[in-house]
Amino acid sequence: MAAVTLPAGYFEQMYDASPDPWSFRTRWYEQRKREVTLAALPRRRYARAFEPGCSIGLLTEGLARRCDWLLATDASATAVAAARRYHSERSERCELRIEHRALPDGWPREEAPFDLVVLSEIGYYFDDADLATVLDDAIGSLAPGGTLLVCHWRHRVADYPLAGDAVHGAVRARRVLHRAVCHDEVDFLLDVFTLGDVPSVAQDEGLAP
Ligand SMILES: C[S@@+](CC[C@H](N)C(=O)[O-])C[C@H]1O[C@@H](n2cnc3c(N)ncnc32)[C@H](O)[C@@H]1O
């Protein structure tokens, strides 16, 4: 039988078993990957950003430092509560909202356009049809020239409907997106796309023609 999108209950069980199921707070792997992710974003600042699957809010923290307005969401109510607690103790100069929403139905179309959408470690929880819907929504929500960052673990996880490489294959197949960054290592893939052809970082600063 074909694998279907993992339900919110799957993740609630993980948060019941551990407050930090992926050890975001303690693993060097996770800290380094967050730093690679943030370093790969081409713009210094973003006006309006969306981060679905924010978990307990660690990547959110780094994004908030670069965004004027950020909507972070998660399918797990426990994760949303933890992320809100974590961010109640911080004072980024970002207007940050953390909401309980499950994709694909909970895509915040009413808040679009975004100039940044971050799909980090979430695409492989969907089946093919739901991933296609999420990508339609991501592309449809991007402002012209906006950034779509996609990052996924590459090792197979039996419960997940898709492999990380398959998720990146599906995004790369969307011809409307221009790939600006491709970070390829044994453990994860990270791609940054822009909607339309935009100047490179060096071009933007007058360093390259
Ligand atoms: C591995 S964490 C990713 C955390 C963060 N994005 C990062 O890359 O560090 C995956 C999160 O996605 C959430 N999630 C899974 N399926 C989801 C869905 N359909 N809609 C929204 N969030 C979902 C889970 O509850 C979990 O907190």
PDB file of C-alpha atoms and ligand atoms in Angstrom:
ATOM      1  CA  MET A   1       0.000   0.000   0.000  1.00  0.00           C
ATOM      2  CA  ALA A   2       1.308   3.474  -0.869  1.00  0.00           C
ATOM      3  CA  ALA A   3       2.420   5.498   2.164  1.00  0.00           C
ATOM      4  CA  VAL A   4       0.133   8.398   3.104  1.00  0.00           C
ATOM      5  CA  THR A   5       0.848  11.746   4.758  1.00  0.00           C
ATOM      6  CA  LEU A   6       1.760  11.279   8.431  1.00  0.00           C
ATOM      7  CA  PRO A   7      -1.017  12.584  10.723  1.00  0.00           C
ATOM      8  CA  ALA A   8      -0.489  15.164  13.470  1.00  0.00           C
ATOM      9  CA  GLY A   9      -0.961  12.387  16.057  1.00  0.00           C
ATOM     10  CA  TYR A  10       2.279  10.765  14.889  1.00  0.00           C
ATOM     11  CA  PHE A  11       4.188  13.883  15.942  1.00  0.00           C
ATOM     12  CA  GLU A  12       2.191  14.399  19.160  1.00  0.00           C
ATOM     13  CA  GLN A  13       3.337  10.939  20.238  1.00  0.00           C
ATOM     14  CA  MET A  14       6.939  11.959  19.586  1.00  0.00           C
ATOM     15  CA  TYR A  15       6.545  15.116  21.706  1.00  0.00           C
ATOM     16  CA  ASP A  16       4.830  13.063  24.441  1.00  0.00           C
ATOM     17  CA  ALA A  17       7.900  10.838  24.553  1.00  0.00           C
ATOM     18  CA  SER A  18      10.441  13.695  24.496  1.00  0.00           C
ATOM     19  CA  PRO A  19      10.251  17.513  24.669  1.00  0.00           C
ATOM     20  CA  ASP A  20      12.942  17.705  21.966  1.00  0.00           C
ATOM     21  CA  PRO A  21      12.523  14.574  19.798  1.00  0.00           C
ATOM     22  CA  TRP A  22      15.306  15.494  17.340  1.00  0.00           C
ATOM     23  CA  SER A  23      17.678  16.891  20.017  1.00  0.00           C
ATOM     24  CA  PHE A  24      17.702  20.310  18.361  1.00  0.00           C
ATOM     25  CA  ARG A  25      19.038  21.880  21.556  1.00  0.00           C
ATOM     26  CA  THR A  26      21.986  19.563  22.073  1.00  0.00           C
ATOM     27  CA  ARG A  27      23.178  18.004  18.790  1.00  0.00           C
ATOM     28  CA  TRP A  28      26.078  19.639  16.979  1.00  0.00           C
ATOM     29  CA  TYR A  29      24.625  18.182  13.742  1.00  0.00           C
ATOM     30  CA  GLU A  30      21.457  20.229  14.225  1.00  0.00           C
ATOM     31  CA  GLN A  31      23.238  23.407  15.330  1.00  0.00           C
ATOM     32  CA  ARG A  32      25.576  23.269  12.327  1.00  0.00           C
ATOM     33  CA  LYS A  33      22.707  22.594   9.919  1.00  0.00           C
ATOM     34  CA  ARG A  34      20.775  25.577  11.248  1.00  0.00           C
ATOM     35  CA  GLU A  35      23.871  27.728  10.712  1.00  0.00           C
ATOM     36  CA  VAL A  36      24.308  26.391   7.153  1.00  0.00           C
ATOM     37  CA  THR A  37      20.611  27.072   6.511  1.00  0.00           C
ATOM     38  CA  LEU A  38      20.774  30.662   7.698  1.00  0.00           C
ATOM     39  CA  ALA A  39      24.062  31.290   5.867  1.00  0.00           C
ATOM     40  CA  ALA A  40      22.490  30.038   2.608  1.00  0.00           C
ATOM     41  CA  LEU A  41      19.728  32.663   2.608  1.00  0.00           C
ATOM     42  CA  PRO A  42      20.742  35.149  -0.081  1.00  0.00           C
ATOM     43  CA  ARG A  43      19.174  38.263   1.420  1.00  0.00           C
ATOM     44  CA  ARG A  44      20.324  40.002   4.563  1.00  0.00           C
ATOM     45  CA  ARG A  45      16.710  40.660   5.596  1.00  0.00           C
ATOM     46  CA  TYR A  46      13.231  39.476   4.630  1.00  0.00           C
ATOM     47  CA  ALA A  47       9.994  41.419   5.111  1.00  0.00           C
ATOM     48  CA  ARG A  48       7.464  38.549   5.436  1.00  0.00           C
ATOM     49  CA  ALA A  49       8.391  34.916   5.970  1.00  0.00           C
ATOM     50  CA  PHE A  50       6.629  31.594   6.576  1.00  0.00           C
ATOM     51  CA  GLU A  51       8.168  28.592   8.327  1.00  0.00           C
ATOM     52  CA  PRO A  52       5.862  25.546   8.554  1.00  0.00           C
ATOM     53  CA  GLY A  53       6.948  22.675  10.821  1.00  0.00           C
ATOM     54  CA  CYS A  54       8.783  24.957  13.255  1.00  0.00           C
ATOM     55  CA  SER A  55       8.918  22.353  16.051  1.00  0.00           C
ATOM     56  CA  ILE A  56      10.154  23.913  19.322  1.00  0.00           C
ATOM     57  CA  GLY A  57      11.365  27.070  17.582  1.00  0.00           C
ATOM     58  CA  LEU A  58      15.152  26.797  17.265  1.00  0.00           C
ATOM     59  CA  LEU A  59      15.459  27.490  13.526  1.00  0.00           C
ATOM     60  CA  THR A  60      12.667  30.031  14.060  1.00  0.00           C
ATOM     61  CA  GLU A  61      15.009  31.926  16.367  1.00  0.00           C
ATOM     62  CA  GLY A  62      17.635  32.337  13.643  1.00  0.00           C
ATOM     63  CA  LEU A  63      15.021  33.248  11.033  1.00  0.00           C
ATOM     64  CA  ALA A  64      13.474  35.832  13.355  1.00  0.00           C
ATOM     65  CA  ARG A  65      16.827  37.655  13.458  1.00  0.00           C
ATOM     66  CA  ARG A  66      16.617  38.110   9.670  1.00  0.00           C
ATOM     67  CA  CYS A  67      12.890  38.824   9.232  1.00  0.00           C
ATOM     68  CA  ASP A  68      10.635  41.779   9.987  1.00  0.00           C
ATOM     69  CA  TRP A  69       7.558  39.507  10.205  1.00  0.00           C
ATOM     70  CA  LEU A  70       7.544  35.720  10.559  1.00  0.00           C
ATOM     71  CA  LEU A  71       4.731  33.169  10.799  1.00  0.00           C
ATOM     72  CA  ALA A  72       5.940  29.859  12.268  1.00  0.00           C
ATOM     73  CA  THR A  73       3.497  26.948  12.471  1.00  0.00           C
ATOM     74  CA  ASP A  74       3.414  23.302  13.493  1.00  0.00           C
ATOM     75  CA  ALA A  75       0.936  20.432  13.340  1.00  0.00           C
ATOM     76  CA  SER A  76       1.730  19.524  16.955  1.00  0.00           C
ATOM     77  CA  ALA A  77       0.008  21.623  19.639  1.00  0.00           C
ATOM     78  CA  THR A  78       2.722  20.552  22.090  1.00  0.00           C
ATOM     79  CA  ALA A  79       5.478  21.832  19.802  1.00  0.00           C
ATOM     80  CA  VAL A  80       3.618  25.121  19.277  1.00  0.00           C
ATOM     81  CA  ALA A  81       3.275  25.608  23.043  1.00  0.00           C
ATOM     82  CA  ALA A  82       6.991  24.861  23.535  1.00  0.00           C
ATOM     83  CA  ALA A  83       8.001  27.251  20.742  1.00  0.00           C
ATOM     84  CA  ARG A  84       5.807  29.993  22.215  1.00  0.00           C
ATOM     85  CA  ARG A  85       7.345  29.483  25.669  1.00  0.00           C
ATOM     86  CA  TYR A  86      10.863  29.600  24.208  1.00  0.00           C
ATOM     87  CA  HIS A  87      10.177  32.794  22.258  1.00  0.00           C
ATOM     88  CA  SER A  88       8.383  34.509  25.150  1.00  0.00           C
ATOM     89  CA  GLU A  89      11.837  34.832  26.725  1.00  0.00           C
ATOM     90  CA  ARG A  90      13.394  36.419  23.609  1.00  0.00           C
ATOM     91  CA  SER A  91      13.073  39.842  22.097  1.00  0.00           C
ATOM     92  CA  GLU A  92      13.966  39.687  18.421  1.00  0.00           C
ATOM     93  CA  ARG A  93      13.042  42.786  16.479  1.00  0.00           C
ATOM     94  CA  CYS A  94      10.765  40.579  14.423  1.00  0.00           C
ATOM     95  CA  GLU A  95       6.979  40.416  14.671  1.00  0.00           C
ATOM     96  CA  LEU A  96       6.714  36.676  15.314  1.00  0.00           C
ATOM     97  CA  ARG A  97       3.521  34.620  15.297  1.00  0.00           C
ATOM     98  CA  ILE A  98       3.535  30.935  16.215  1.00  0.00           C
ATOM     99  CA  GLU A  99       0.374  29.050  15.261  1.00  0.00           C
ATOM    100  CA  HIS A 100      -1.050  25.538  15.369  1.00  0.00           C
ATOM    101  CA  ARG A 101      -1.688  24.599  11.737  1.00  0.00           C
ATOM    102  CA  ALA A 102      -1.244  21.371   9.791  1.00  0.00           C
ATOM    103  CA  LEU A 103      -0.380  21.366   6.098  1.00  0.00           C
ATOM    104  CA  PRO A 104      -1.534  21.000   3.458  1.00  0.00           C
ATOM    105  CA  ASP A 105      -4.973  22.300   4.579  1.00  0.00           C
ATOM    106  CA  GLY A 106      -3.531  24.869   6.981  1.00  0.00           C
ATOM    107  CA  TRP A 107      -1.409  26.744   4.437  1.00  0.00           C
ATOM    108  CA  PRO A 108      -1.873  30.446   5.367  1.00  0.00           C
ATOM    109  CA  ARG A 109      -2.885  31.716   1.922  1.00  0.00           C
ATOM    110  CA  GLU A 110      -4.557  34.708   3.567  1.00  0.00           C
ATOM    111  CA  GLU A 111      -1.145  35.927   4.814  1.00  0.00           C
ATOM    112  CA  ALA A 112       0.620  35.714   1.425  1.00  0.00           C
ATOM    113  CA  PRO A 113       2.635  37.016  -0.300  1.00  0.00           C
ATOM    114  CA  PHE A 114       5.826  35.971   1.495  1.00  0.00           C
ATOM    115  CA  ASP A 115       9.306  36.911   0.361  1.00  0.00           C
ATOM    116  CA  LEU A 116      10.674  33.839   2.168  1.00  0.00           C
ATOM    117  CA  VAL A 117       9.240  30.331   2.636  1.00  0.00           C
ATOM    118  CA  VAL A 118      11.317  27.733   4.529  1.00  0.00           C
ATOM    119  CA  LEU A 119      10.500  24.039   4.023  1.00  0.00           C
ATOM    120  CA  SER A 120      13.038  22.492   6.379  1.00  0.00           C
ATOM    121  CA  GLU A 121      12.658  18.827   7.315  1.00  0.00           C
ATOM    122  CA  ILE A 122       8.950  18.652   6.536  1.00  0.00           C
ATOM    123  CA  GLY A 123       8.531  17.571   2.891  1.00  0.00           C
ATOM    124  CA  TYR A 124       9.030  13.848   3.469  1.00  0.00           C
ATOM    125  CA  TYR A 125       6.083  13.613   5.849  1.00  0.00           C
ATOM    126  CA  PHE A 126       3.710  14.115   2.898  1.00  0.00           C
ATOM    127  CA  ASP A 127       2.588  11.689   0.245  1.00  0.00           C
ATOM    128  CA  ASP A 128       3.152  12.674  -3.395  1.00  0.00           C
ATOM    129  CA  ALA A 129      -0.234  14.369  -3.800  1.00  0.00           C
ATOM    130  CA  ASP A 130       0.029  16.417  -0.594  1.00  0.00           C
ATOM    131  CA  LEU A 131       3.631  17.400  -1.366  1.00  0.00           C
ATOM    132  CA  ALA A 132       2.460  18.644  -4.774  1.00  0.00           C
ATOM    133  CA  THR A 133      -0.254  20.715  -3.033  1.00  0.00           C
ATOM    134  CA  VAL A 134       2.273  22.150  -0.565  1.00  0.00           C
ATOM    135  CA  LEU A 135       4.632  23.080  -3.416  1.00  0.00           C
ATOM    136  CA  ASP A 136       1.767  24.687  -5.364  1.00  0.00           C
ATOM    137  CA  ASP A 137       0.951  26.733  -2.254  1.00  0.00           C
ATOM    138  CA  ALA A 138       4.601  27.626  -1.598  1.00  0.00           C
ATOM    139  CA  ILE A 139       5.126  28.842  -5.162  1.00  0.00           C
ATOM    140  CA  GLY A 140       1.726  30.529  -5.263  1.00  0.00           C
ATOM    141  CA  SER A 141       2.508  32.395  -2.014  1.00  0.00           C
ATOM    142  CA  LEU A 142       5.926  33.699  -3.042  1.00  0.00           C
ATOM    143  CA  ALA A 143       6.303  37.341  -3.963  1.00  0.00           C
ATOM    144  CA  PRO A 144       8.134  37.924  -7.283  1.00  0.00           C
ATOM    145  CA  GLY A 145      11.844  37.359  -6.641  1.00  0.00           C
ATOM    146  CA  GLY A 146      11.017  35.649  -3.329  1.00  0.00           C
ATOM    147  CA  THR A 147      13.156  32.901  -1.775  1.00  0.00           C
ATOM    148  CA  LEU A 148      12.139  29.266  -1.190  1.00  0.00           C
ATOM    149  CA  LEU A 149      14.576  27.327   1.010  1.00  0.00           C
ATOM    150  CA  VAL A 150      14.258  23.542   1.098  1.00  0.00           C
ATOM    151  CA  CYS A 151      16.368  21.305   3.368  1.00  0.00           C
ATOM    152  CA  HIS A 152      16.064  17.564   4.129  1.00  0.00           C
ATOM    153  CA  TRP A 153      17.781  14.608   5.795  1.00  0.00           C
ATOM    154  CA  ARG A 154      18.862  12.080   3.153  1.00  0.00           C
ATOM    155  CA  HIS A 155      18.932   8.792   5.057  1.00  0.00           C
ATOM    156  CA  ARG A 156      15.796   6.705   4.675  1.00  0.00           C
ATOM    157  CA  VAL A 157      13.350   6.659   7.604  1.00  0.00           C
ATOM    158  CA  ALA A 158      10.937   3.721   7.328  1.00  0.00           C
ATOM    159  CA  ASP A 159       7.861   5.618   8.576  1.00  0.00           C
ATOM    160  CA  TYR A 160       8.244   8.577   6.213  1.00  0.00           C
ATOM    161  CA  PRO A 161       6.255   8.441   2.946  1.00  0.00           C
ATOM    162  CA  LEU A 162       9.086  10.073   0.960  1.00  0.00           C
ATOM    163  CA  ALA A 163      12.877  10.199   1.000  1.00  0.00           C
ATOM    164  CA  GLY A 164      14.632  13.571   1.277  1.00  0.00           C
ATOM    165  CA  ASP A 165      16.128  13.249  -2.219  1.00  0.00           C
ATOM    166  CA  ALA A 166      12.651  12.631  -3.684  1.00  0.00           C
ATOM    167  CA  VAL A 167      11.374  15.832  -2.058  1.00  0.00           C
ATOM    168  CA  HIS A 168      14.230  17.836  -3.601  1.00  0.00           C
ATOM    169  CA  GLY A 169      13.609  16.131  -6.943  1.00  0.00           C
ATOM    170  CA  ALA A 170       9.979  17.281  -6.824  1.00  0.00           C
ATOM    171  CA  VAL A 171      10.962  20.882  -6.052  1.00  0.00           C
ATOM    172  CA  ARG A 172      13.716  20.969  -8.694  1.00  0.00           C
ATOM    173  CA  ALA A 173      11.162  19.808 -11.267  1.00  0.00           C
ATOM    174  CA  ARG A 174       9.180  23.037 -10.779  1.00  0.00           C
ATOM    175  CA  ARG A 175      10.567  25.010 -13.701  1.00  0.00           C
ATOM    176  CA  VAL A 176       9.233  28.336 -12.470  1.00  0.00           C
ATOM    177  CA  LEU A 177      11.872  28.203  -9.702  1.00  0.00           C
ATOM    178  CA  HIS A 178      15.506  29.227 -10.292  1.00  0.00           C
ATOM    179  CA  ARG A 179      18.035  27.394  -8.119  1.00  0.00           C
ATOM    180  CA  ALA A 180      20.388  29.873  -6.442  1.00  0.00           C
ATOM    181  CA  VAL A 181      22.143  27.533  -3.968  1.00  0.00           C
ATOM    182  CA  CYS A 182      22.709  23.773  -3.891  1.00  0.00           C
ATOM    183  CA  HIS A 183      24.358  22.357  -0.783  1.00  0.00           C
ATOM    184  CA  ASP A 184      24.857  18.615  -1.232  1.00  0.00           C
ATOM    185  CA  GLU A 185      26.371  16.468   1.503  1.00  0.00           C
ATOM    186  CA  VAL A 186      26.005  12.873   2.619  1.00  0.00           C
ATOM    187  CA  ASP A 187      23.492  13.626   5.376  1.00  0.00           C
ATOM    188  CA  PHE A 188      21.337  16.420   3.971  1.00  0.00           C
ATOM    189  CA  LEU A 189      20.433  18.395   0.874  1.00  0.00           C
ATOM    190  CA  LEU A 190      19.758  22.116   0.997  1.00  0.00           C
ATOM    191  CA  ASP A 191      18.464  24.009  -2.032  1.00  0.00           C
ATOM    192  CA  VAL A 192      17.607  27.680  -2.255  1.00  0.00           C
ATOM    193  CA  PHE A 193      15.332  28.782  -5.100  1.00  0.00           C
ATOM    194  CA  THR A 194      14.082  32.151  -6.226  1.00  0.00           C
ATOM    195  CA  LEU A 195      10.809  32.819  -7.989  1.00  0.00           C
ATOM    196  CA  GLY A 196      12.138  34.270 -11.211  1.00  0.00           C
ATOM    197  CA  ASP A 197      15.713  35.119 -12.075  1.00  0.00           C
ATOM    198  CA  VAL A 198      17.055  37.543  -9.467  1.00  0.00           C
ATOM    199  CA  PRO A 199      20.542  39.067  -9.178  1.00  0.00           C
ATOM    200  CA  SER A 200      23.088  36.967  -7.288  1.00  0.00           C
ATOM    201  CA  VAL A 201      24.343  38.208  -3.927  1.00  0.00           C
ATOM    202  CA  ALA A 202      27.527  39.561  -5.582  1.00  0.00           C
ATOM    203  CA  GLN A 203      25.531  41.217  -8.392  1.00  0.00           C
ATOM    204  CA  ASP A 204      23.224  42.748  -5.822  1.00  0.00           C
ATOM    205  CA  GLU A 205      26.221  44.367  -4.133  1.00  0.00           C
ATOM    206  CA  GLY A 206      27.795  45.525  -7.394  1.00  0.00           C
ATOM    207  CA  LEU A 207      30.681  43.063  -7.134  1.00  0.00           C
ATOM    208  CA  ALA A 208      29.800  41.101 -10.310  1.00  0.00           C
ATOM    209  CA  PRO A 209      28.255  42.132 -13.657  1.00  0.00           C
TER     210      PRO A 209
HETATM  211  C1  LIG B   1      12.047  17.594  12.153  1.00  0.00           C
HETATM  212  S1  LIG B   1      10.989  18.897  12.741  1.00  0.00           S
HETATM  213  C2  LIG B   1      11.620  20.267  11.779  1.00  0.00           C
HETATM  214  C3  LIG B   1      11.957  21.486  12.614  1.00  0.00           C
HETATM  215  C4  LIG B   1      12.558  22.651  11.833  1.00  0.00           C
HETATM  216  N1  LIG B   1      11.775  22.958  10.638  1.00  0.00           N
HETATM  217  C5  LIG B   1      13.993  22.378  11.463  1.00  0.00           C
HETATM  218  O1  LIG B   1      14.275  22.102  10.294  1.00  0.00           O
HETATM  219  O2  LIG B   1      14.857  22.416  12.348  1.00  0.00           O
HETATM  220  C6  LIG B   1       9.487  18.526  11.869  1.00  0.00           C
HETATM  221  C7  LIG B   1       8.261  19.252  12.422  1.00  0.00           C
HETATM  222  O3  LIG B   1       7.251  19.252  11.403  1.00  0.00           O
HETATM  223  C8  LIG B   1       5.991  19.129  12.032  1.00  0.00           C
HETATM  224  N2  LIG B   1       5.043  18.634  11.023  1.00  0.00           N
HETATM  225  C9  LIG B   1       4.960  17.385  10.514  1.00  0.00           C
HETATM  226  N3  LIG B   1       3.965  17.302   9.611  1.00  0.00           N
HETATM  227  C10 LIG B   1       3.420  18.531   9.553  1.00  0.00           C
HETATM  228  C11 LIG B   1       2.342  19.080   8.802  1.00  0.00           C
HETATM  229  N4  LIG B   1       1.633  18.316   7.961  1.00  0.00           N
HETATM  230  N5  LIG B   1       2.039  20.383   8.972  1.00  0.00           N
HETATM  231  C12 LIG B   1       2.746  21.148   9.826  1.00  0.00           C
HETATM  232  N6  LIG B   1       3.765  20.687  10.574  1.00  0.00           N
HETATM  233  C13 LIG B   1       4.104  19.382  10.444  1.00  0.00           C
HETATM  234  C14 LIG B   1       6.244  18.161  13.180  1.00  0.00           C
HETATM  235  O4  LIG B   1       5.272  18.264  14.188  1.00  0.00           O
HETATM  236  C15 LIG B   1       7.647  18.582  13.643  1.00  0.00           C
HETATM  237  O5  LIG B   1       7.567  19.495  14.709  1.00  0.00           O
END
